[in-house]
Tab-separated table of C-alpha atoms and ligand atoms in Angstrom:
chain	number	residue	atom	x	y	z
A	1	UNK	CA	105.904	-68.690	-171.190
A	2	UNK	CA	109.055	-70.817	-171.683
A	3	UNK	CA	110.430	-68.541	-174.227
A	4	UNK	CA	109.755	-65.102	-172.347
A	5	UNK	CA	111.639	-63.022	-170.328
A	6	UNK	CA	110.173	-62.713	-166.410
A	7	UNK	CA	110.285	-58.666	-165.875
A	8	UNK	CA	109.094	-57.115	-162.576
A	9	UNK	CA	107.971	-53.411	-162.483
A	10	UNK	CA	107.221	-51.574	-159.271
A	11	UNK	CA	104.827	-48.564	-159.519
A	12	UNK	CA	103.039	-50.907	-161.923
A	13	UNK	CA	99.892	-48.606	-162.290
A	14	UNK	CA	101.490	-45.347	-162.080
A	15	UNK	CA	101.979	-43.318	-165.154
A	16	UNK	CA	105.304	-44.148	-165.760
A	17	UNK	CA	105.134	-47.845	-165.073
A	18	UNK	CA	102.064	-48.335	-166.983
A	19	UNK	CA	103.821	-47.229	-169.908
A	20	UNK	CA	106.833	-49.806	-169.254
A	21	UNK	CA	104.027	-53.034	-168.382
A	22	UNK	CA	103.318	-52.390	-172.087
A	23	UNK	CA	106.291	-51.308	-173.674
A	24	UNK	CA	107.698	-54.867	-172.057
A	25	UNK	CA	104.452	-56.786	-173.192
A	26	UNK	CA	104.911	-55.842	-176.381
A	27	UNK	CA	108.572	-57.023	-176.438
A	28	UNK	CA	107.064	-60.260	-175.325
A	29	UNK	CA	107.839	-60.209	-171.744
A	30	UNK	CA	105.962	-61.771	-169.046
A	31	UNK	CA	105.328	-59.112	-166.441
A	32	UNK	CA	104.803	-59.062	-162.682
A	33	UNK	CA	103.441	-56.002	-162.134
A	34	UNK	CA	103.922	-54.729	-158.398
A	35	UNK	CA	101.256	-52.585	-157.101
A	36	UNK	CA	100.899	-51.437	-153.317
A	37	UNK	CA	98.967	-52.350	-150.932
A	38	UNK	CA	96.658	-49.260	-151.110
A	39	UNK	CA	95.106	-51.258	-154.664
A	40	UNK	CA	93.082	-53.955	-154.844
A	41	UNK	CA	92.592	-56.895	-157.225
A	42	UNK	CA	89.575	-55.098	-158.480
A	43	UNK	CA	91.994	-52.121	-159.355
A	44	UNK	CA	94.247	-54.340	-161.258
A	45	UNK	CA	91.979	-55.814	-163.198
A	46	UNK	CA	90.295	-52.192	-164.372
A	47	UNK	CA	93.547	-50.869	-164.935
A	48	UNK	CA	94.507	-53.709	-167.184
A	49	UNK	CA	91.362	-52.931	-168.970
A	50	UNK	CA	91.561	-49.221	-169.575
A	51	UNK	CA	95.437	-49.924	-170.897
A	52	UNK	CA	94.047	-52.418	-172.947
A	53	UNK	CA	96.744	-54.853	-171.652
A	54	UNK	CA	96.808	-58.117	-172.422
A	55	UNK	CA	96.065	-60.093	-169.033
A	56	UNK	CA	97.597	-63.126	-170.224
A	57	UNK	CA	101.060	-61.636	-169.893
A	58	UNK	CA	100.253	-59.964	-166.757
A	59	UNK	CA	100.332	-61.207	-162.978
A	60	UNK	CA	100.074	-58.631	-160.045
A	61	UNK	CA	101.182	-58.689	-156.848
A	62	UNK	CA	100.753	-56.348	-154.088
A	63	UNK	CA	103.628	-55.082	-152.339
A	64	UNK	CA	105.102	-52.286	-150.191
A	65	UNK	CA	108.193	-51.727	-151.383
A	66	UNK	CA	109.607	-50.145	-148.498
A	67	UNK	CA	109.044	-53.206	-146.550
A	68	UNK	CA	112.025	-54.698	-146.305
A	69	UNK	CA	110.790	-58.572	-145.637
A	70	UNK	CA	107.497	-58.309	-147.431
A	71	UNK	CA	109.880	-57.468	-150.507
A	72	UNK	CA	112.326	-60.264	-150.161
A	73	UNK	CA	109.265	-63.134	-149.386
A	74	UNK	CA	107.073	-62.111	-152.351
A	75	UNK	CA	110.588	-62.098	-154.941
A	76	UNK	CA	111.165	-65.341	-153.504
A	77	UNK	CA	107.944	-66.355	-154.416
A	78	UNK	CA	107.593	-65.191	-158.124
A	79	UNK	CA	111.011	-66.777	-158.429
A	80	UNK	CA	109.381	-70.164	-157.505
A	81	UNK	CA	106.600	-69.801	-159.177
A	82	UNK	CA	107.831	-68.323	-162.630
A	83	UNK	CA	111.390	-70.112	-161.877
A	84	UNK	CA	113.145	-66.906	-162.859
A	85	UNK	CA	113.603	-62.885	-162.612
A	86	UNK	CA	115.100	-61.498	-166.180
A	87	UNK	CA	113.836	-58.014	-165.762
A	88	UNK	CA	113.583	-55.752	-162.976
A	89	UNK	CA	112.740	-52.287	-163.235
A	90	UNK	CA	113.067	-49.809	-159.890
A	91	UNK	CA	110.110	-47.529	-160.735
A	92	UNK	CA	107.742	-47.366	-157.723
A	93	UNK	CA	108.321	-43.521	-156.030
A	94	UNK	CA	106.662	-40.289	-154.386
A	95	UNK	CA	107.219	-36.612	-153.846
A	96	UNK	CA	106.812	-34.867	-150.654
A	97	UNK	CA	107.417	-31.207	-152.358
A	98	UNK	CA	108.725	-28.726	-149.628
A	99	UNK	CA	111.689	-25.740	-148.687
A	100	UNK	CA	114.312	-27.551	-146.918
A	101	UNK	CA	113.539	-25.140	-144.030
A	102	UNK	CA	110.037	-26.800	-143.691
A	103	UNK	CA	110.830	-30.462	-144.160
A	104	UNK	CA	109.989	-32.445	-141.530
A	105	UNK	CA	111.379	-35.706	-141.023
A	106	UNK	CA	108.264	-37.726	-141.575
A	107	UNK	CA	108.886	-35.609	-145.545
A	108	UNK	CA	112.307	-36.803	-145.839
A	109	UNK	CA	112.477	-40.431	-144.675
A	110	UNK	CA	108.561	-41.296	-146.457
A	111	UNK	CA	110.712	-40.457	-149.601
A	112	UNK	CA	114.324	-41.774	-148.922
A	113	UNK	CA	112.447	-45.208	-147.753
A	114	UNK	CA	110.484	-45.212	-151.235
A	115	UNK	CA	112.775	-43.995	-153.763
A	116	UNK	CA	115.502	-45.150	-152.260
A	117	UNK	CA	115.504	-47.959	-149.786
A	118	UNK	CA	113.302	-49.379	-151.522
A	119	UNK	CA	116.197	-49.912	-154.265
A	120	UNK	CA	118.050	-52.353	-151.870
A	121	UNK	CA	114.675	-54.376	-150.816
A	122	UNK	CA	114.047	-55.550	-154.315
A	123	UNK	CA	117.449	-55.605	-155.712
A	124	UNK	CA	118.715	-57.543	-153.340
A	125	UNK	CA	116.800	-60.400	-153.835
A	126	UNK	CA	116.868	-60.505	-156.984
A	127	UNK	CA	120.855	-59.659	-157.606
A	128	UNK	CA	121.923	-62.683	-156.920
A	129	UNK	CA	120.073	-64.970	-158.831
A	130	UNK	CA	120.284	-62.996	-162.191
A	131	UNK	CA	124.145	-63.526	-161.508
A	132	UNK	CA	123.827	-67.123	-160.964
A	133	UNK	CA	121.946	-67.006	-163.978
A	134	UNK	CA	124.582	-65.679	-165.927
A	135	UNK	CA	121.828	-62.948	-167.690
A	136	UNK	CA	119.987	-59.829	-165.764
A	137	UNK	CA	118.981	-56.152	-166.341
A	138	UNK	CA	118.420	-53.832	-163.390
A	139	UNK	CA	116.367	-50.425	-164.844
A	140	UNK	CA	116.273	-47.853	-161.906
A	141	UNK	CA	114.004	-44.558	-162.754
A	142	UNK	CA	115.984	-41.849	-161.111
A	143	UNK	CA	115.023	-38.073	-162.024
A	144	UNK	CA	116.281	-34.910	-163.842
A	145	UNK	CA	115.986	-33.486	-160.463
A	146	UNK	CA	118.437	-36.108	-158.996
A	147	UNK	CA	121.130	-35.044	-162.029
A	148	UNK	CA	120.761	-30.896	-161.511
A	149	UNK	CA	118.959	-30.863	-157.985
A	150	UNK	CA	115.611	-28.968	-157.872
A	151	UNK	CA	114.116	-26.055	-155.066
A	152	UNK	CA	111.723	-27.356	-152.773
A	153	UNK	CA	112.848	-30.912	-153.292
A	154	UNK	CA	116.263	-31.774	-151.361
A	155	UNK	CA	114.679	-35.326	-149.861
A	156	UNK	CA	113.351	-36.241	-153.556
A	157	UNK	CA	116.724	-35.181	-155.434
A	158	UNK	CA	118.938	-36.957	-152.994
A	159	UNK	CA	117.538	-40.404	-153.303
A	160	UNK	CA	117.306	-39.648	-157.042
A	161	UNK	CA	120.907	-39.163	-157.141
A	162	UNK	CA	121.773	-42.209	-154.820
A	163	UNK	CA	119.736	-44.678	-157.431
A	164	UNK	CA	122.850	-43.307	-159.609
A	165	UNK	CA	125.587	-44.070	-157.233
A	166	UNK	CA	123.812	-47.199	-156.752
A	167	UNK	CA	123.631	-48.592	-159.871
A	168	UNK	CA	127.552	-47.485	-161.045
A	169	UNK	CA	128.804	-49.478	-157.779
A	170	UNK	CA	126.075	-52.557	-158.595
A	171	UNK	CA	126.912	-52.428	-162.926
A	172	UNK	CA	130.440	-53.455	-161.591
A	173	UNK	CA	129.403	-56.254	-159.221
A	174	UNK	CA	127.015	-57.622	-162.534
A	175	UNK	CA	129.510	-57.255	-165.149
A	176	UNK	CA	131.234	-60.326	-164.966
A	177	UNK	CA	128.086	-62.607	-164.946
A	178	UNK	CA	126.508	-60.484	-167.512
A	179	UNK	CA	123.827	-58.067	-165.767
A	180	UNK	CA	123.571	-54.932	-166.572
A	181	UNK	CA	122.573	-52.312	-164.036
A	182	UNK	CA	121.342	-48.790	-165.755
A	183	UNK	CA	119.205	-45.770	-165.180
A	184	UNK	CA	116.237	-44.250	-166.529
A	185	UNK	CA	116.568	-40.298	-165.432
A	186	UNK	CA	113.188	-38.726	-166.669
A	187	UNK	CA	112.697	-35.047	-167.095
A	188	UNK	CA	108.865	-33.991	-166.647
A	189	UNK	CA	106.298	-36.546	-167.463
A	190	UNK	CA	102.880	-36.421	-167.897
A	191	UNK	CA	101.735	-38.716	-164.994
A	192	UNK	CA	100.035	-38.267	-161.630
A	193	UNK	CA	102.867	-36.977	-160.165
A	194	UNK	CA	103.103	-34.184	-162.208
A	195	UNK	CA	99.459	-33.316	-161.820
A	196	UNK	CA	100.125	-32.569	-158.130
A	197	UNK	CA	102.258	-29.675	-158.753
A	198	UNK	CA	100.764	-26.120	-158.278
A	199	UNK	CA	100.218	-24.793	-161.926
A	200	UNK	CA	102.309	-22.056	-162.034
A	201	UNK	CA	105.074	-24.206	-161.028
A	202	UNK	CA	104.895	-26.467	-163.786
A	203	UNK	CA	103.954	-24.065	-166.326
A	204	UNK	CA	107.101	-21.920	-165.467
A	205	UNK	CA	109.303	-25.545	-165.486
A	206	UNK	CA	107.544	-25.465	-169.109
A	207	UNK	CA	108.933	-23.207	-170.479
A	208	UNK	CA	112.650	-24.258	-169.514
A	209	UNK	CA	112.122	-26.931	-171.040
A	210	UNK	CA	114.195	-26.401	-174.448
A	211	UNK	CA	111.293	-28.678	-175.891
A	212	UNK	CA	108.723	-26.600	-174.236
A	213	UNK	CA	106.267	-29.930	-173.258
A	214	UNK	CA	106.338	-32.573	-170.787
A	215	UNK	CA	107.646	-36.324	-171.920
A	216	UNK	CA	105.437	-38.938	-172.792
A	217	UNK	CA	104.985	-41.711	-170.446
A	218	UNK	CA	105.895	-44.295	-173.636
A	219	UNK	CA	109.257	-42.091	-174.353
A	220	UNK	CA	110.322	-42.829	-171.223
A	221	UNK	CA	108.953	-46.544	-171.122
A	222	UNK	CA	110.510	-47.167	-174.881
A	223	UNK	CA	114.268	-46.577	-173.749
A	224	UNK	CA	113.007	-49.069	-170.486
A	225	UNK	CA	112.659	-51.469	-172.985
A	226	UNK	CA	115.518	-50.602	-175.249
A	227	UNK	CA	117.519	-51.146	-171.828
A	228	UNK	CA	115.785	-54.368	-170.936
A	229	UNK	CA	116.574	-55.616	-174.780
A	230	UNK	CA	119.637	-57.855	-176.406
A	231	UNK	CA	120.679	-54.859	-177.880
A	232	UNK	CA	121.275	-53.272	-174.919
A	233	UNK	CA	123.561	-55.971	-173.453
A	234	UNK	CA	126.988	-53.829	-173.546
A	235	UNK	CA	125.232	-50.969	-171.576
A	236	UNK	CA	125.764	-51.046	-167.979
A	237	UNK	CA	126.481	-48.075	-165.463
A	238	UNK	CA	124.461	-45.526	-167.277
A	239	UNK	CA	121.773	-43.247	-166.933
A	240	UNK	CA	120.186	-42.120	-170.092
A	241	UNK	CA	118.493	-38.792	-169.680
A	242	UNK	CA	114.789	-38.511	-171.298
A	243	UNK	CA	114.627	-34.828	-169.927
A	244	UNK	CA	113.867	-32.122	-173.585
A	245	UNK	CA	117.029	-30.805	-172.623
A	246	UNK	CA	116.177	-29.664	-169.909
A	247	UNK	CA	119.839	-30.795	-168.000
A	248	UNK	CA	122.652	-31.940	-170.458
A	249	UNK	CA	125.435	-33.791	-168.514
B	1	CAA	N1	113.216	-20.972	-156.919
B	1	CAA	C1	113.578	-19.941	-156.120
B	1	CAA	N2	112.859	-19.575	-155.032
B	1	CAA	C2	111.736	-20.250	-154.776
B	1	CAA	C3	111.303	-21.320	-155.572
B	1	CAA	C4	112.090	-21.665	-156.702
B	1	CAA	N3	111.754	-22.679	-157.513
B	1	CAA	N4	110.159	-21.823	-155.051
B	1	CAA	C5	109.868	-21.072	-153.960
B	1	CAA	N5	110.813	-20.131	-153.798
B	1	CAA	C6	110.901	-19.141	-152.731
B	1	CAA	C7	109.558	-18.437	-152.555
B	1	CAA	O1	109.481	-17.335	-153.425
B	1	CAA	C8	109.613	-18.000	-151.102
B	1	CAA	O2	110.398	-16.858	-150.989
B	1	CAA	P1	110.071	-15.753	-149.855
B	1	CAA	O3	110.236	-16.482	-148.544
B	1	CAA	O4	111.087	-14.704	-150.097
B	1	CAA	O5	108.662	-15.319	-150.113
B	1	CAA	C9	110.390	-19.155	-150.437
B	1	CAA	O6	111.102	-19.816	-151.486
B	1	CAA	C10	109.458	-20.174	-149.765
B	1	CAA	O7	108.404	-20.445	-150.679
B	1	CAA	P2	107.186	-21.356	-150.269
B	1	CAA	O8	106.674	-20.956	-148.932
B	1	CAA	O9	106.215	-21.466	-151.408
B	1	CAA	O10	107.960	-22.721	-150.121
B	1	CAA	P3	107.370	-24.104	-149.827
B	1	CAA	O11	108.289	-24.798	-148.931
B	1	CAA	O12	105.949	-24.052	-149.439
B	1	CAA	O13	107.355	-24.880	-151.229
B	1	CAA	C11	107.635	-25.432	-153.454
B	1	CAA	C12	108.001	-24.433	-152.357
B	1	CAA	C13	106.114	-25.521	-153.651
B	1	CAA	C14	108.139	-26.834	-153.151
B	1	CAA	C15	108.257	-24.936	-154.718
B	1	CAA	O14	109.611	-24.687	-154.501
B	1	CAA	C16	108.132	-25.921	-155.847
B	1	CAA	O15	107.048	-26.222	-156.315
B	1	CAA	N6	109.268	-26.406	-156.345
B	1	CAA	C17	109.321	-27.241	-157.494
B	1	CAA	C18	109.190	-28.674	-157.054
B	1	CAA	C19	109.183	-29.568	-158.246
B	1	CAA	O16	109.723	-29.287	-159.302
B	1	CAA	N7	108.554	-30.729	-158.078
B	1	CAA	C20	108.469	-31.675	-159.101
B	1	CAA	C21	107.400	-32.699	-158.750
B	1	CAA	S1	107.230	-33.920	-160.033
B	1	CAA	C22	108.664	-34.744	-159.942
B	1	CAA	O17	109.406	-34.663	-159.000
B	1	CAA	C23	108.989	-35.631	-161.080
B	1	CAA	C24	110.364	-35.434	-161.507
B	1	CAA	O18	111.235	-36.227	-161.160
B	1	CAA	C25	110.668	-34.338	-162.451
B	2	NAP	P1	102.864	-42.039	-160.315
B	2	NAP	O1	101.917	-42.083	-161.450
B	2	NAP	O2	102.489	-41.318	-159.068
B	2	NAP	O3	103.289	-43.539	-159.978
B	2	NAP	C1	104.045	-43.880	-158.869
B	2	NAP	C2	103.736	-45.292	-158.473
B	2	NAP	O4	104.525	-45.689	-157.356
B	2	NAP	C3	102.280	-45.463	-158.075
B	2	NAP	O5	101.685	-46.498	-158.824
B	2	NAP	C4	102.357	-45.824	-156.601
B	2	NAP	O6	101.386	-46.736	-156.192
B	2	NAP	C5	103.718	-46.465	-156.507
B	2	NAP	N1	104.180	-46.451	-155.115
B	2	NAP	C6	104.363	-45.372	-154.318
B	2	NAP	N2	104.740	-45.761	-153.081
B	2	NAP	C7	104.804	-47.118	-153.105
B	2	NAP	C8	105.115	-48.103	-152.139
B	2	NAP	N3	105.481	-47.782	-150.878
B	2	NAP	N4	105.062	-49.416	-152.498
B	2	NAP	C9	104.703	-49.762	-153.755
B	2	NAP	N5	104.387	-48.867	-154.721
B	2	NAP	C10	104.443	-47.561	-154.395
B	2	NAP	O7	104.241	-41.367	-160.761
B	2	NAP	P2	105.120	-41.530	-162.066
B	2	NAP	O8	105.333	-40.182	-162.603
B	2	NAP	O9	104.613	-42.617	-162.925
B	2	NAP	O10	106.497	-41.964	-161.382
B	2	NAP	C11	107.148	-43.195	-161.631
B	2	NAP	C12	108.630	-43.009	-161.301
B	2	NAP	O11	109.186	-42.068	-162.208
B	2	NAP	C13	108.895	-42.458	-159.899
B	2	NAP	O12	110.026	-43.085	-159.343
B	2	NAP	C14	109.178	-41.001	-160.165
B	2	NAP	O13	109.974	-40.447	-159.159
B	2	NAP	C15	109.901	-41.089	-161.479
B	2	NAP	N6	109.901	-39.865	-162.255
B	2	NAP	C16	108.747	-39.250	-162.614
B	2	NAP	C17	108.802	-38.092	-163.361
B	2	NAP	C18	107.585	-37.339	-163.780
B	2	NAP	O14	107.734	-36.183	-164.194
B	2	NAP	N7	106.394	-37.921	-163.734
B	2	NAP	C19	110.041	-37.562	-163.747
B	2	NAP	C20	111.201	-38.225	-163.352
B	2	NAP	C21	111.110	-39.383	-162.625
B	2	NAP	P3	99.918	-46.218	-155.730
B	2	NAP	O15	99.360	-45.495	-156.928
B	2	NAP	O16	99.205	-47.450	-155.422
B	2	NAP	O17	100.127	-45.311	-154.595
């Protein structure tokens, strides 16, 4: 344990942050993978079976991450008990797919608190004890969406977008003490999420795609980790897109 880094993932079980518990176990982190509240320990120990991960490098917690207190008690905790955070990766997030015109507000702040709130109730925590530390990387998994903006999803892009404000303002804040603050912006994955849309949606999203397929779940994970690595430690401030092509900045 003494020699490994202490990462934190939110969405832990999700597609996406699946891919970046093992991506980061592999890279010999230790990993405190965050599910919510709607799982159970039962759920995190099948899911750790079906990835085949490691359980040894793995402890879960169960949090909500749009609860504000519940986020800063239980970082507080794992920074007792593991003594440090080295690693935290902004992942957890939902869709709530509608026309402006029909949003309701219930659609717009469920996502703004998840995606995007959210942000501030673990970073904050965290923040200032990676600077103390002298050593930190913030990953936050923004969205193609939140680069070119996307039909039906003006609550989704816009707290997609704000994780990139976010983490230019915060990479400045880190830079002295050495933590780096970067983004993850994802084009179409293969993950629940996805699996939600109405076929002919995402078959006609397809086939913008210059590379005509969804991502992986591990391409997107693999440049978490690259991020999270050494080698990354003069990148701070930016969002690598993982999109096909599909938006070039
Ligand atoms: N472009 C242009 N016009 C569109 C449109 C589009 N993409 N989608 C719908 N419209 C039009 C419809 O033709 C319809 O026009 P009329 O009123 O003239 O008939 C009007 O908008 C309203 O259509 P709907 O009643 O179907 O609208 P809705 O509010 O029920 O929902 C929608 C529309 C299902 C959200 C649809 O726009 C959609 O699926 N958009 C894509 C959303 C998307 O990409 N989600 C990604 C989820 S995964 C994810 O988010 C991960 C990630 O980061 C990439
Ligand atoms: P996913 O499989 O649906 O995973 C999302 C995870 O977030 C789930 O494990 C979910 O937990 C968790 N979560 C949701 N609300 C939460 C809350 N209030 N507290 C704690 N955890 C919560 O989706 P995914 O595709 O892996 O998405 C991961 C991230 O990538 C999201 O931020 C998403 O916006 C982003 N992204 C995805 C794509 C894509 O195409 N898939 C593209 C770009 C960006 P439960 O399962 O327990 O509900």
């Amino acid at each position: 344990m003494e020699s490994k880094k202490i990462a934190v993932v939110t969405g832990a079980l999700g597609g996406i942050g699946s891919a970046i518990v093992k991506e980061l176990v592999n890279a010999n982190c230790f990993v405190v993978a965050v599910a919510s509240p709607r799982r159970t320990s039962a759920d995190i120990d099948a899911w750790l079976n079906e990835q085949s991960i490691n359980p040894a490098a793995v402890h879960g917690i169960f949090l909500d991450v749009t609860d504000h207190e519940a986020c800063q008690q239980q970082l507080n905790d794992v920074i007792d008990e593991f003594g440090r955070i080295d690693i935290l990766v902004n992942n957890a997030g939902i869709t709530r797919d509608t026309s402006f015109k029909k949003m309701t507000l219930t659609q717009w702040q469920e996502v703004i608190d998840t995606n995007f709130n959210s942000m501030f109730n673990m970073t904050h925590p965290v923040f200032a004890h990676m600077c103390a530390n002298k050593s930190g990387r913030i990953i936050n998994i923004s969205s193609v969406n939140g680069q070119k903006g996307q039909f039906g999803q003006a609550n989704y892009s816009a707290a997609k977008a704000g994780m990139i404000g976010f983490s230019k303002a915060l990479a400045y804040e880190g830079a002295r003490a050495g933590v780096t603050v970067n983004v993850v912006a994802p084009g179409y994955t293969a993950t629940p999420m996805v699996e939600k849309m109405r076929d002919d949606v995402l078959e006609s999203i397809k086939a913008q795609v210059p590379m005509q397929r969804l991502a992986t779940p591990t391409e997107v994970a693999q440049s978490v980790a690259y991020l999270a690595s050494e080698q990354a430690a003069y990148i701070t401030g930016e969002t690598l897109a993982i999109n096909g092509g599909l938006y070039m900045n």
